[in-house]
Short mmCIF file of C-alpha atoms and ligand atoms in Angstrom, two decimals:
data_model
loop_
_atom_site.label_atom_id
_atom_site.label_comp_id
_atom_site.label_asym_id
_atom_site.label_seq_id
_atom_site.Cartn_x
_atom_site.Cartn_y
_atom_site.Cartn_z
CA MET A 18 0.00 0.00 0.00
CA GLY A 19 1.01 3.57 -0.54
CA LEU A 20 1.42 4.16 3.14
CA GLU A 21 3.92 1.34 3.70
CA LYS A 22 6.00 2.90 1.00
CA THR A 23 5.82 6.27 2.74
CA SER A 24 6.76 4.81 6.11
CA SER A 25 9.86 3.17 4.69
CA HIS A 26 10.81 6.60 3.37
CA ALA A 27 13.18 8.75 5.42
CA TYR A 28 10.46 11.36 5.93
CA LEU A 29 7.82 9.89 8.16
CA TRP A 30 5.80 13.11 8.15
CA LYS A 31 5.02 13.12 4.41
CA ARG A 32 1.28 13.63 4.06
CA THR A 33 -0.96 11.24 2.18
CA HIS A 34 -4.11 13.36 2.40
CA TYR A 35 -5.18 16.95 2.85
CA THR A 36 -7.78 17.47 5.57
CA SER A 37 -10.44 18.08 2.91
CA ASP A 38 -9.72 14.65 1.35
CA ILE A 39 -10.67 12.94 4.58
CA THR A 40 -14.32 11.92 4.33
CA PRO A 41 -16.44 9.36 6.20
CA GLU A 42 -16.03 7.02 3.21
CA LEU A 43 -12.36 6.57 4.17
CA ASP A 44 -13.43 4.91 7.45
CA GLY A 45 -10.72 2.52 8.59
CA ARG A 46 -8.00 3.85 6.27
CA GLU A 47 -4.57 4.78 7.54
CA VAL A 48 -3.54 8.31 6.58
CA ILE A 49 -0.85 10.85 7.28
CA ILE A 50 -1.97 14.44 7.62
CA ALA A 51 0.18 17.48 8.33
CA GLY A 52 -0.48 21.03 9.38
CA TRP A 53 -0.90 23.22 12.43
CA VAL A 54 -2.71 22.85 15.73
CA ARG A 55 -5.58 25.31 15.73
CA GLU A 56 -7.32 24.29 18.93
CA ILE A 57 -6.95 21.77 21.73
CA ARG A 58 -9.74 20.67 23.99
CA ASP A 59 -9.04 18.36 26.88
CA LEU A 60 -12.03 16.61 28.42
CA GLY A 61 -10.02 14.43 30.76
CA GLY A 62 -10.43 11.01 29.22
CA ILE A 63 -10.43 12.36 25.70
CA LYS A 64 -8.56 15.09 23.90
CA PHE A 65 -9.56 16.85 20.68
CA LEU A 66 -7.12 18.56 18.38
CA VAL A 67 -8.22 20.66 15.46
CA LEU A 68 -5.58 20.40 12.76
CA LYS A 69 -5.45 22.99 9.99
CA ASP A 70 -3.82 22.66 6.59
CA LYS A 71 -4.17 24.66 3.39
CA GLU A 72 -7.47 22.96 2.52
CA GLY A 73 -9.27 23.19 5.85
CA PHE A 74 -9.65 21.47 9.19
CA ILE A 75 -9.95 17.98 10.62
CA GLN A 76 -10.61 16.75 14.13
CA VAL A 77 -7.94 14.52 15.61
CA THR A 78 -9.41 12.63 18.54
CA ILE A 79 -7.25 11.14 21.28
CA PRO A 80 -9.15 8.77 23.58
CA LYS A 81 -6.61 8.20 26.35
CA ASP A 82 -7.42 4.52 26.87
CA LYS A 83 -7.26 3.67 23.18
CA VAL A 84 -4.06 5.28 21.86
CA ASN A 85 -0.49 4.42 22.73
CA GLU A 86 1.55 6.08 25.47
CA SER A 87 3.80 8.04 23.14
CA VAL A 88 0.84 9.74 21.45
CA ILE A 89 -0.56 10.78 24.82
CA LYS A 90 2.82 12.11 25.83
CA VAL A 91 3.30 14.19 22.69
CA ALA A 92 -0.27 15.44 22.80
CA GLU A 93 0.24 16.65 26.36
CA ASP A 94 2.72 19.31 25.25
CA LEU A 95 0.95 20.46 22.11
CA GLN A 96 0.04 24.12 21.82
CA ARG A 97 -1.74 26.26 19.28
CA GLN A 98 0.12 26.73 15.98
CA ASP A 99 2.59 23.91 16.62
CA CYS A 100 3.44 22.33 13.26
CA ILE A 101 2.74 18.62 13.37
CA SER A 102 2.21 15.52 11.32
CA VAL A 103 -0.26 12.85 12.38
CA ARG A 104 -0.37 9.24 11.26
CA GLY A 105 -3.63 7.65 12.19
CA THR A 106 -6.81 5.88 11.21
CA VAL A 107 -9.84 7.61 9.76
CA LYS A 108 -13.01 7.02 11.76
CA LYS A 109 -16.52 7.83 10.68
CA MET A 110 -18.04 9.79 13.55
CA ASP A 111 -21.39 11.54 13.24
CA LYS A 112 -20.71 13.88 16.13
CA ALA A 113 -17.42 15.19 14.70
CA PRO A 114 -17.35 18.20 12.35
CA ARG A 115 -17.87 16.85 8.79
CA GLY A 116 -18.76 13.46 10.27
CA VAL A 117 -15.20 12.20 10.43
CA GLU A 118 -12.15 12.19 12.71
CA VAL A 119 -8.65 10.75 12.80
CA ILE A 120 -7.43 8.55 15.67
CA PRO A 121 -3.63 8.97 15.87
CA GLU A 122 -1.06 6.20 16.00
CA SER A 123 1.78 8.65 16.05
CA ILE A 124 2.23 12.42 16.20
CA ILE A 125 5.45 14.07 15.05
CA VAL A 126 6.16 17.62 16.16
CA LEU A 127 7.90 19.35 13.24
CA ASN A 128 8.21 22.71 14.96
CA ARG A 129 6.83 24.31 18.05
CA ALA A 130 5.20 27.73 18.09
CA LYS A 131 6.56 30.08 20.73
CA GLN A 132 4.00 30.64 23.47
CA PRO A 133 2.15 32.73 24.33
CA LEU A 134 1.13 33.72 20.81
CA PRO A 135 0.73 37.50 20.39
CA ILE A 136 -2.81 37.08 19.01
CA ASP A 137 -5.64 34.61 19.32
CA ILE A 138 -5.51 32.67 16.04
CA THR A 139 -9.03 31.32 16.54
CA GLY A 140 -10.20 34.91 16.21
CA LYS A 141 -12.40 34.62 19.29
CA THR A 142 -10.54 37.42 21.07
CA PRO A 143 -10.21 40.23 18.55
CA ALA A 144 -6.93 42.16 18.55
CA ASP A 145 -6.12 45.68 17.49
CA ILE A 146 -5.10 45.97 13.84
CA ASP A 147 -1.58 47.21 14.64
CA VAL A 148 -0.98 44.30 17.01
CA ARG A 149 -2.14 41.97 14.26
CA LEU A 150 -0.06 43.62 11.55
CA ASP A 151 3.04 43.44 13.73
CA ALA A 152 2.57 39.66 13.77
CA ARG A 153 1.14 39.52 10.28
CA VAL A 154 2.36 36.05 9.32
CA LEU A 155 0.56 34.64 12.33
CA ASP A 156 -2.47 36.88 11.81
CA LEU A 157 -2.86 35.55 8.27
CA VAL A 158 -3.56 32.00 9.47
CA ARG A 159 -6.90 33.13 10.90
CA ASP A 160 -10.05 32.22 8.96
CA GLU A 161 -10.89 35.80 8.04
CA PRO A 162 -7.61 36.73 6.30
CA GLN A 163 -7.57 33.28 4.70
CA ALA A 164 -10.96 34.08 3.19
CA ILE A 165 -9.87 37.58 2.11
CA PHE A 166 -6.76 36.36 0.30
CA ARG A 167 -8.58 33.47 -1.32
CA ILE A 168 -11.08 36.04 -2.68
CA ARG A 169 -8.20 38.24 -3.81
CA HIS A 170 -6.69 35.26 -5.63
CA VAL A 171 -9.96 34.38 -7.34
CA ALA A 172 -10.57 38.03 -8.28
CA LEU A 173 -7.15 38.20 -9.95
CA GLU A 174 -7.85 34.95 -11.73
CA ALA A 175 -11.14 36.38 -13.00
CA ILE A 176 -9.49 39.64 -14.07
CA ARG A 177 -6.92 37.75 -16.15
CA GLU A 178 -9.60 35.48 -17.64
CA PHE A 179 -11.61 38.53 -18.63
CA PHE A 180 -8.72 40.34 -20.28
CA SER A 181 -7.57 37.25 -22.16
CA LYS A 182 -11.09 36.60 -23.46
CA ASN A 183 -11.30 40.23 -24.57
CA GLY A 184 -8.07 40.33 -26.55
CA PHE A 185 -5.78 42.17 -24.12
CA ILE A 186 -2.14 41.23 -23.67
CA GLU A 187 -0.51 41.34 -20.24
CA VAL A 188 2.53 43.62 -19.97
CA HIS A 189 4.97 44.66 -17.27
CA THR A 190 6.46 48.11 -17.34
CA PRO A 191 9.41 49.45 -15.31
CA LYS A 192 8.84 50.41 -11.71
CA ILE A 193 12.07 52.37 -11.43
CA ILE A 194 11.60 55.39 -13.60
CA ALA A 195 13.38 58.61 -14.45
CA THR A 196 10.38 60.94 -14.73
CA ALA A 197 7.37 61.65 -12.62
CA THR A 198 4.20 60.59 -14.42
CA GLU A 199 1.98 63.36 -13.20
CA GLY A 200 4.13 65.81 -11.38
CA GLY A 201 6.38 65.11 -8.45
CA ALA A 202 4.22 65.60 -5.36
CA SER A 203 3.72 62.03 -4.22
CA LEU A 204 6.81 60.29 -5.62
CA PHE A 205 9.33 58.20 -3.74
CA PRO A 206 12.85 59.06 -4.85
CA VAL A 207 15.41 56.24 -5.03
CA ILE A 208 19.14 56.27 -5.50
CA TYR A 209 19.84 54.74 -8.89
CA PHE A 210 23.61 54.29 -9.17
CA GLU A 211 24.88 57.85 -9.57
CA ARG A 212 21.49 59.32 -10.37
CA GLU A 213 18.16 60.03 -8.77
CA ALA A 214 15.23 57.96 -9.93
CA PHE A 215 11.68 57.37 -8.70
CA LEU A 216 9.34 54.52 -7.93
CA ALA A 217 6.53 54.51 -10.48
CA GLN A 218 3.21 55.99 -9.34
CA SER A 219 1.45 54.28 -12.24
CA PRO A 220 2.34 52.65 -15.57
CA GLN A 221 0.61 55.53 -17.37
CA LEU A 222 3.23 56.65 -19.89
CA TYR A 223 4.46 53.18 -20.79
CA LYS A 224 1.03 51.68 -21.24
CA GLU A 225 0.05 54.54 -23.52
CA GLN A 226 3.16 54.04 -25.63
CA LEU A 227 2.51 50.31 -25.89
CA VAL A 228 -0.81 50.74 -27.68
CA ILE A 229 1.30 51.45 -30.77
CA ASP A 230 2.71 47.94 -30.50
CA PHE A 231 -0.08 45.84 -28.98
CA GLU A 232 -3.28 47.95 -29.20
CA LYS A 233 -4.89 46.43 -26.10
CA VAL A 234 -2.67 46.04 -23.07
CA TYR A 235 -3.21 45.45 -19.37
CA GLU A 236 -0.86 45.43 -16.44
CA ILE A 237 -1.28 44.20 -12.90
CA GLY A 238 1.60 45.62 -10.94
CA PRO A 239 2.69 47.69 -7.97
CA ALA A 240 2.24 51.45 -7.81
CA PHE A 241 4.01 53.60 -5.25
CA ARG A 242 2.70 56.83 -3.78
CA ALA A 243 4.08 58.86 -0.96
CA GLU A 244 0.58 59.51 0.38
CA LYS A 245 0.80 61.77 3.38
CA SER A 246 -2.84 61.30 4.31
CA HIS A 247 -3.41 58.38 6.63
CA THR A 248 -6.80 57.02 5.58
CA ARG A 249 -8.50 53.65 5.42
CA ARG A 250 -8.26 53.60 1.62
CA HIS A 251 -4.69 54.76 0.90
CA LEU A 252 -1.50 52.72 0.87
CA ALA A 253 2.01 53.76 -0.07
CA GLU A 254 2.34 50.63 -2.20
CA PHE A 255 -0.70 49.11 -3.87
CA ILE A 256 -1.48 46.93 -6.86
CA SER A 257 -2.84 48.78 -9.82
CA VAL A 258 -4.85 47.05 -12.54
CA ASP A 259 -4.36 49.14 -15.65
CA ILE A 260 -5.59 48.98 -19.19
CA GLU A 261 -4.91 51.00 -22.31
CA MET A 262 -6.74 50.52 -25.59
CA ALA A 263 -6.04 51.85 -29.09
CA PHE A 264 -8.84 53.32 -31.21
CA ALA A 265 -11.00 53.81 -28.15
CA THR A 266 -12.62 56.63 -26.19
CA ALA A 267 -13.47 57.09 -22.52
CA GLU A 268 -16.93 55.64 -23.14
CA ASP A 269 -15.41 52.49 -24.68
CA VAL A 270 -13.13 51.82 -21.73
CA MET A 271 -15.92 52.60 -19.26
CA GLU A 272 -17.83 49.75 -20.85
CA VAL A 273 -14.80 47.50 -20.41
CA ALA A 274 -14.62 48.52 -16.74
CA GLU A 275 -18.26 47.82 -15.98
CA ARG A 276 -18.21 44.49 -17.80
CA LEU A 277 -15.04 43.53 -15.94
CA LEU A 278 -16.54 44.44 -12.56
CA GLN A 279 -19.72 42.57 -13.31
CA TYR A 280 -17.66 39.52 -14.33
CA VAL A 281 -15.42 39.65 -11.27
CA CYS A 282 -18.40 40.07 -8.91
CA ARG A 283 -20.16 37.11 -10.53
CA VAL A 284 -17.08 34.85 -10.48
CA VAL A 285 -16.16 35.66 -6.89
CA SER A 286 -19.73 35.21 -5.65
CA GLU A 287 -19.87 31.81 -7.37
CA ARG A 288 -16.39 30.50 -6.57
CA CYS A 289 -15.99 31.91 -3.07
CA ARG A 290 -19.25 31.02 -1.30
CA LYS A 291 -17.48 29.57 1.71
CA GLU A 292 -15.15 32.57 2.03
CA LEU A 293 -18.00 35.08 1.73
CA GLU A 294 -19.85 33.20 4.45
CA ILE A 295 -16.81 33.47 6.74
CA LEU A 296 -16.74 37.23 6.08
CA LYS A 297 -20.55 37.47 6.41
CA HIS A 298 -20.58 39.38 3.15
CA LYS A 299 -22.86 39.19 0.16
CA ILE A 300 -21.86 40.42 -3.27
CA ASP A 301 -24.63 41.89 -5.39
CA VAL A 302 -23.65 41.28 -9.00
CA PRO A 303 -24.20 44.73 -10.53
CA GLN A 304 -26.45 45.47 -13.49
CA ILE A 305 -24.78 47.24 -16.39
CA PRO A 306 -24.56 49.93 -17.62
CA PHE A 307 -23.64 51.66 -14.36
CA LYS A 308 -25.21 55.05 -13.76
CA ARG A 309 -23.28 57.99 -15.13
CA PHE A 310 -23.41 61.38 -13.42
CA THR A 311 -21.65 64.47 -14.65
CA TYR A 312 -19.39 66.41 -12.35
CA ASP A 313 -21.96 69.25 -12.56
CA GLU A 314 -24.78 66.93 -11.48
CA ILE A 315 -22.70 65.72 -8.56
CA LEU A 316 -22.04 69.33 -7.51
CA ASN A 317 -25.81 69.95 -7.61
CA ASP A 318 -26.54 66.84 -5.54
CA LEU A 319 -24.02 68.01 -2.98
CA ARG A 320 -25.36 71.55 -2.93
CA GLU A 321 -28.83 70.17 -2.19
CA ALA A 322 -27.28 68.18 0.65
CA GLY A 323 -25.77 71.40 2.01
CA ILE A 324 -22.20 70.97 0.75
CA LYS A 325 -21.03 73.79 -1.47
CA ILE A 326 -18.16 73.15 -3.86
CA ASN A 327 -17.07 75.72 -6.42
CA TRP A 328 -16.88 74.59 -10.02
CA GLY A 329 -13.36 73.41 -10.75
CA GLU A 330 -12.63 72.24 -7.21
CA ASP A 331 -12.00 68.62 -6.38
CA ILE A 332 -14.59 66.73 -4.36
CA PRO A 333 -13.39 66.39 -0.77
CA THR A 334 -13.57 63.14 1.18
CA MET A 335 -16.39 64.26 3.48
CA ALA A 336 -18.50 65.07 0.41
CA PHE A 337 -17.91 61.54 -0.89
CA ARG A 338 -19.51 60.19 2.29
CA THR A 339 -22.69 62.06 1.35
CA LEU A 340 -22.43 60.83 -2.24
CA GLY A 341 -22.07 57.27 -1.01
CA LYS A 342 -25.42 57.61 0.76
CA LEU A 343 -27.08 59.09 -2.34
CA HIS A 344 -25.59 56.50 -4.72
CA PRO A 345 -25.09 53.30 -2.82
CA TYR A 346 -23.40 51.17 -5.48
CA PHE A 347 -21.20 51.46 -8.56
CA TYR A 348 -21.50 54.68 -10.58
CA PHE A 349 -19.38 56.86 -12.82
CA ILE A 350 -18.64 60.54 -12.42
CA VAL A 351 -17.91 61.93 -15.89
CA ASP A 352 -17.06 65.28 -17.50
CA TRP A 353 -14.52 66.43 -14.94
CA PRO A 354 -13.04 69.91 -15.30
CA THR A 355 -9.86 69.58 -17.36
CA GLN A 356 -7.91 71.47 -14.69
CA LEU A 357 -8.52 68.67 -12.18
CA LYS A 358 -7.11 65.96 -14.40
CA PRO A 359 -3.57 65.01 -15.44
CA PHE A 360 -1.95 66.47 -18.57
CA TYR A 361 -2.54 63.39 -20.74
CA ILE A 362 -6.36 63.48 -20.40
CA LYS A 363 -8.12 64.79 -23.51
CA PRO A 364 -10.12 68.02 -23.22
CA ARG A 365 -13.44 67.93 -25.04
CA ASP A 366 -13.20 69.35 -28.58
CA ASP A 367 -16.36 71.44 -28.14
CA LYS A 368 -15.69 72.53 -24.55
CA PRO A 369 -12.00 72.31 -23.65
CA GLU A 370 -12.62 73.26 -20.01
CA ILE A 371 -14.27 69.85 -19.61
CA SER A 372 -12.30 66.65 -20.11
CA GLU A 373 -13.23 63.24 -21.48
CA SER A 374 -12.55 61.61 -18.16
CA PHE A 375 -14.28 59.59 -15.50
CA ASP A 376 -13.97 58.25 -12.01
CA LEU A 377 -15.60 54.95 -11.19
CA MET A 378 -17.07 55.03 -7.70
CA TRP A 379 -18.47 52.52 -5.26
CA HIS A 380 -20.43 54.28 -2.56
CA TRP A 381 -17.85 56.79 -1.28
CA VAL A 382 -14.75 55.01 -2.55
CA GLU A 383 -13.01 55.82 -5.82
CA ILE A 384 -12.27 52.52 -7.53
CA ALA A 385 -10.83 53.74 -10.83
CA SER A 386 -9.92 56.79 -12.87
CA GLY A 387 -9.58 56.95 -16.61
CA GLY A 388 -10.39 58.72 -19.81
CA THR A 389 -9.63 59.43 -23.42
CA ARG A 390 -5.98 60.39 -23.83
CA ILE A 391 -4.51 63.12 -25.94
CA HIS A 392 -2.89 61.52 -29.00
CA ASP A 393 -1.91 64.74 -30.73
CA LYS A 394 1.65 65.67 -29.88
CA GLU A 395 1.20 69.44 -30.15
CA LEU A 396 -1.77 69.43 -27.81
CA LEU A 397 0.11 67.21 -25.38
CA ILE A 398 3.03 69.65 -25.34
CA LYS A 399 0.63 72.51 -24.72
CA ARG A 400 -0.92 70.65 -21.76
CA LEU A 401 2.49 69.78 -20.31
CA LYS A 402 3.46 73.45 -20.44
CA GLU A 403 0.18 74.53 -18.85
CA GLN A 404 0.91 72.18 -15.95
CA ASN A 405 4.46 73.49 -15.67
CA LEU A 406 6.01 70.12 -16.46
CA SER A 407 9.38 69.99 -18.17
CA LEU A 408 9.32 68.89 -21.80
CA GLU A 409 12.86 67.61 -21.44
CA SER A 410 11.87 65.03 -18.83
CA PHE A 411 9.04 63.79 -21.07
CA LYS A 412 11.32 63.56 -24.12
CA TYR A 413 10.99 59.80 -24.59
CA HIS A 414 7.28 59.81 -23.98
CA LEU A 415 6.79 62.57 -26.53
CA GLN A 416 8.95 60.68 -29.00
CA ALA A 417 6.38 57.85 -29.06
CA PHE A 418 3.90 60.34 -30.51
CA ASP A 419 6.09 60.54 -33.63
CA TYR A 420 5.56 56.85 -34.38
CA GLY A 421 1.90 56.69 -35.29
CA MET A 422 0.17 57.09 -31.94
CA PRO A 423 -3.47 56.04 -32.40
CA PRO A 424 -6.37 57.61 -30.52
CA HIS A 425 -6.54 55.71 -27.25
CA ALA A 426 -8.12 55.50 -23.82
CA GLY A 427 -7.63 53.61 -20.59
CA TRP A 428 -8.05 53.43 -16.85
CA GLY A 429 -6.46 52.23 -13.63
CA ILE A 430 -8.30 50.30 -10.93
CA GLY A 431 -6.83 50.00 -7.45
CA LEU A 432 -6.88 46.26 -6.76
CA GLU A 433 -7.11 46.65 -2.98
CA ARG A 434 -10.06 49.04 -3.31
CA LEU A 435 -11.79 46.43 -5.45
CA ILE A 436 -11.03 43.73 -2.88
CA MET A 437 -12.61 45.97 -0.22
CA VAL A 438 -15.78 45.98 -2.32
CA LEU A 439 -15.68 42.21 -2.81
CA THR A 440 -15.05 41.39 0.85
CA GLY A 441 -16.93 44.18 2.63
CA ILE A 442 -13.72 45.02 4.53
CA ARG A 443 -13.49 48.70 5.50
CA ASN A 444 -9.76 49.12 6.09
CA ILE A 445 -7.51 48.68 3.06
CA ARG A 446 -4.69 47.34 5.30
CA GLU A 447 -6.69 44.16 5.83
CA VAL A 448 -6.77 43.24 2.14
CA ILE A 449 -3.04 43.47 1.38
CA LEU A 450 -0.56 40.99 2.91
CA PHE A 451 2.03 43.46 4.23
CA PRO A 452 0.64 47.00 4.10
CA ARG A 453 2.86 49.99 3.60
CA ASP A 454 1.68 53.39 4.75
CA ARG A 455 3.20 56.55 6.09
CA PHE A 456 3.81 54.98 9.49
CA ARG A 457 4.40 51.38 8.55
CA LEU A 458 7.38 49.95 6.69
CA THR A 459 7.60 46.66 8.60
CA PRO A 460 7.11 43.74 8.72
P1 LIG B 7 -7.62 59.10 -4.47
O1 LIG B 7 -8.30 60.36 -4.93
O2 LIG B 7 -8.54 58.10 -3.85
O3 LIG B 7 -6.39 59.35 -3.65
P2 LIG B 7 -6.34 59.13 -7.01
O4 LIG B 7 -7.36 59.82 -7.85
O5 LIG B 7 -5.18 59.87 -6.50
O6 LIG B 7 -7.09 58.37 -5.79
P3 LIG B 7 -5.55 57.67 -9.35
O7 LIG B 7 -4.30 58.34 -9.67
O8 LIG B 7 -6.77 58.03 -10.09
O9 LIG B 7 -5.84 57.84 -7.78
O10 LIG B 7 -5.28 56.09 -9.35
C1 LIG B 7 -6.15 55.13 -9.94
C2 LIG B 7 -6.75 54.22 -8.88
O11 LIG B 7 -5.73 53.64 -8.07
C3 LIG B 7 -7.64 54.92 -7.89
O12 LIG B 7 -8.94 55.07 -8.41
C4 LIG B 7 -7.61 53.98 -6.72
O13 LIG B 7 -8.48 52.87 -6.90
C5 LIG B 7 -6.21 53.46 -6.74
N1 LIG B 7 -5.35 54.21 -5.81
C6 LIG B 7 -4.81 55.42 -5.98
N2 LIG B 7 -4.04 55.79 -4.94
C7 LIG B 7 -4.10 54.75 -4.08
C8 LIG B 7 -3.49 54.51 -2.80
N3 LIG B 7 -2.68 55.39 -2.25
N4 LIG B 7 -3.76 53.33 -2.20
C9 LIG B 7 -4.56 52.42 -2.77
N5 LIG B 7 -5.14 52.59 -3.96
C10 LIG B 7 -4.93 53.73 -4.62
MG1 LIG B 8 -8.34 59.23 -9.50
#
């Protein structure tokens, strides 16, 4: 049998089954499982261990009069998060979770966890987020983060499926760059040999250039911003999902965005039922098209709610809270004043003070920004000058406009903001493994 072979092997801890493979039908079979002790309950004559592996949990039951001495001895010292391997017999047991348990013949301790643990990994005693983040690797074993990062994984899978099906090619552009994309305010400088360089805030310039070569590109990569504001939706390093499309306008890429979001919501709600249950969250698959409001309409809404914003001013965070109550799902804000948008966004031909741009919102959170880009070199130069940006530092970007730049449009979605929507989690730090913000650079 397979197990004999394993036992003659030097590694006696090699698993034969994941916890999820162990079903009542395996009653009587010998198995080796491996993982971590999640919980221990001692009822005197009987001890229950809950063992966790990447697939789930299984109950290991130790009736003191029925297992050998050495098992009892090892079990005595076991603590939460110890890494162990268990060889034992599967037993059908109606009263056990999932109707099955394992009775051990031997338990090998592969590594002990240092006690006391800084947080309760069963999640029963909630800990402050900073305490949890300081012990992030341990924090991530809890059910809730496990569910969040499974959803994040499935969302990324769905995003790639969607782009592949829709004819986009995945690209990776440099993250160490010589020029600020949109002015220097929130850039991180780095020492690049004898020169100064920066960490990329977005793949904007490169993805635009690449439409000459590939027409429809997408990138899923890190973006770095020296955000001074400490909010629940800003990180200093986040993952940006970007697209750029040749022969397209803002309206075309808005349709791509809403179809993508609908697809991702559907896929995650179908493939992550268990995870959504753990998070007590329900995803409503949105209807498309999403509502579109102009910047002017939004200003009117806000005025009626008692918040006055002058035309041409950006919408402040507290106003977004009000908007979130008025529009409690996905919606676009379109027709932004040109002065509020970066130099590469195309002003409307008939009304240059308004741009062909949009923000995609979910309640009060901005999920994406995008628009039609300027593809005319002269106009681009004019806009750079108006924003006091140096033509010299955009030399290579401008050069691309000499090589047949097509009309194009695109957007960038913040992945973590999207994961907040999909999980119902309110603090962005919970949906990224190792958050970076103004005050946190470790672990
Ligand atoms: P905000 O106004 O929320 O600070 P922004 O308008 O500065 O965002 P964009 O430059 O439009 O951001 O970036 C595109 C998308 O990237 C945003 O819509 C958002 O989803 C995401 N994003 C931007 N900055 C951050 C950040 N600091 N942390 C996490 N996600 C971000
Ligand atoms: Mg934006």
